[in-house]
CSV table of C-alpha atoms in Angstrom, one decimal:
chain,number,residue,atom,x,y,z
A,1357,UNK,CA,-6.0,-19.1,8.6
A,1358,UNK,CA,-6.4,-18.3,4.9
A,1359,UNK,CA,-3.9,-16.7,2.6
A,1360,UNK,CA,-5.5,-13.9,2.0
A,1361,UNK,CA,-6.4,-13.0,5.6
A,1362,UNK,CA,-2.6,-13.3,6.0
A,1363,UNK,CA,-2.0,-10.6,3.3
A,1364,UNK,CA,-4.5,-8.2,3.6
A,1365,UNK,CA,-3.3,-5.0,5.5
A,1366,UNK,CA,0.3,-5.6,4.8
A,1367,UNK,CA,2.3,-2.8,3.5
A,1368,UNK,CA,3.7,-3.2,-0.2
A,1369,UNK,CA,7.4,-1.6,-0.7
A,1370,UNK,CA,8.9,-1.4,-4.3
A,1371,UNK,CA,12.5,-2.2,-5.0
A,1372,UNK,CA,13.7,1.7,-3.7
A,1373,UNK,CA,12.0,1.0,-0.6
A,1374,UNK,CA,8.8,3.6,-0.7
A,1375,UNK,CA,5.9,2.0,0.6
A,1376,UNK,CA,3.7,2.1,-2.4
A,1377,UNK,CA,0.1,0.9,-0.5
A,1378,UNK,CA,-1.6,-1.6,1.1
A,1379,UNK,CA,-3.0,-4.9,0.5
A,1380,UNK,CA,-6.3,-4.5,0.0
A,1381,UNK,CA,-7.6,-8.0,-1.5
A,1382,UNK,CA,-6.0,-11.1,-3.0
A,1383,UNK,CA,-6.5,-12.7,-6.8
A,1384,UNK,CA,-7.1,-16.4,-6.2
A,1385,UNK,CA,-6.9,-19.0,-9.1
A,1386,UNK,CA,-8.8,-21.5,-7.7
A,1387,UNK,CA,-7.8,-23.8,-10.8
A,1388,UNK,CA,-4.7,-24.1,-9.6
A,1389,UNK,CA,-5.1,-22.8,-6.4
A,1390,UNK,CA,-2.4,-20.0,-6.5
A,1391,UNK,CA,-2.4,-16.4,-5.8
A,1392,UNK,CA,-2.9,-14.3,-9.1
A,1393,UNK,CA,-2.5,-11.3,-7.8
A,1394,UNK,CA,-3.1,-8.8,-5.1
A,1395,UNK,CA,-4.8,-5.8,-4.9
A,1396,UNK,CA,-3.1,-2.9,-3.5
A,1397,UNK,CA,-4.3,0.1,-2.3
A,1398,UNK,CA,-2.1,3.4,-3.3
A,1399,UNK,CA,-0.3,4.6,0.2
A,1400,UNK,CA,-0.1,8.4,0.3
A,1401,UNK,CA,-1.9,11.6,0.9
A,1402,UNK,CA,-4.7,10.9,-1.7
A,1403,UNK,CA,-5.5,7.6,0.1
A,1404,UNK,CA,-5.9,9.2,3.7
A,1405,UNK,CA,-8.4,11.7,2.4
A,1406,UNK,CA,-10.2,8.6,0.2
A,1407,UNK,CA,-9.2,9.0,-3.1
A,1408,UNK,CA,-6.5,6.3,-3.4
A,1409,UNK,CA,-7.0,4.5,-6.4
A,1410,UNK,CA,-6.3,0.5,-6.0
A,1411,UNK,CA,-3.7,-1.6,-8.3
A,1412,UNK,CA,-3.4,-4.8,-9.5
A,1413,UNK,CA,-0.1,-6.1,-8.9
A,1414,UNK,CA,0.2,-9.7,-10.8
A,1415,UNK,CA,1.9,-12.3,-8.7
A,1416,UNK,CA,5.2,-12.3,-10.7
A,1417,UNK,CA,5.6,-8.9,-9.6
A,1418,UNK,CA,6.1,-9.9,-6.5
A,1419,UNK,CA,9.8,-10.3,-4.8
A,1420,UNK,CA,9.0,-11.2,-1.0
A,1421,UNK,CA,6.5,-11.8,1.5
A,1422,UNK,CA,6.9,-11.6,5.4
A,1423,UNK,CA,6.0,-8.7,7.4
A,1424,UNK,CA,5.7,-6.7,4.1
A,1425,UNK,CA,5.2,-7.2,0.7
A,1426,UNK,CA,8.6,-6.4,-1.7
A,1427,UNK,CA,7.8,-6.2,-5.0
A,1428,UNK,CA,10.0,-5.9,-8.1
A,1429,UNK,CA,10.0,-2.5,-10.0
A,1430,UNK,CA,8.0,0.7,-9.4
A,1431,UNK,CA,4.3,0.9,-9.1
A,1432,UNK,CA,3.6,4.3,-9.6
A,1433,UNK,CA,6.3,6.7,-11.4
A,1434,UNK,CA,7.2,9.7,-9.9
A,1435,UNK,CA,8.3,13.0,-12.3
């Protein structure tokens, strides 16, 4: 099974613990054949009715992977 097929569909959770979205596609650098990043689609109201928009989160964003995603920091900025 490929690496992406394995990410896709997980949730991604910042460091307070909101989920922020879900992965939606996977950055590959086949030069060196690491992930670059994933793409995340935003979780949230907006998303269930279609408008989510999608973000790039680059790979050294990212804390942990296993049944979710953690990532370091905040995504999207609440006021």
């Amino acid at each position: 099974m490929k690496i992406s097929d394995e990410l896709i569909g997980k949730d991604v959770l910042d460091e307070s613990g909101d989920q922020v979205g879900l992965v939606n596609d996977v950055e590959w650098d086949f030069e060196t054949n690491t992930v670059k990043s994933i793409i995340l689609k935003e979780a949230g109201l907006s998303a269930k009715v279609g408008l989510g928009d999608n973000k790039i989160v680059p790979y050294e964003m990212i804390e942990a992977i296993g049944d979710k995603v953690l990532i370091k920091g905040r995504i999207f900025k609440t006021e």
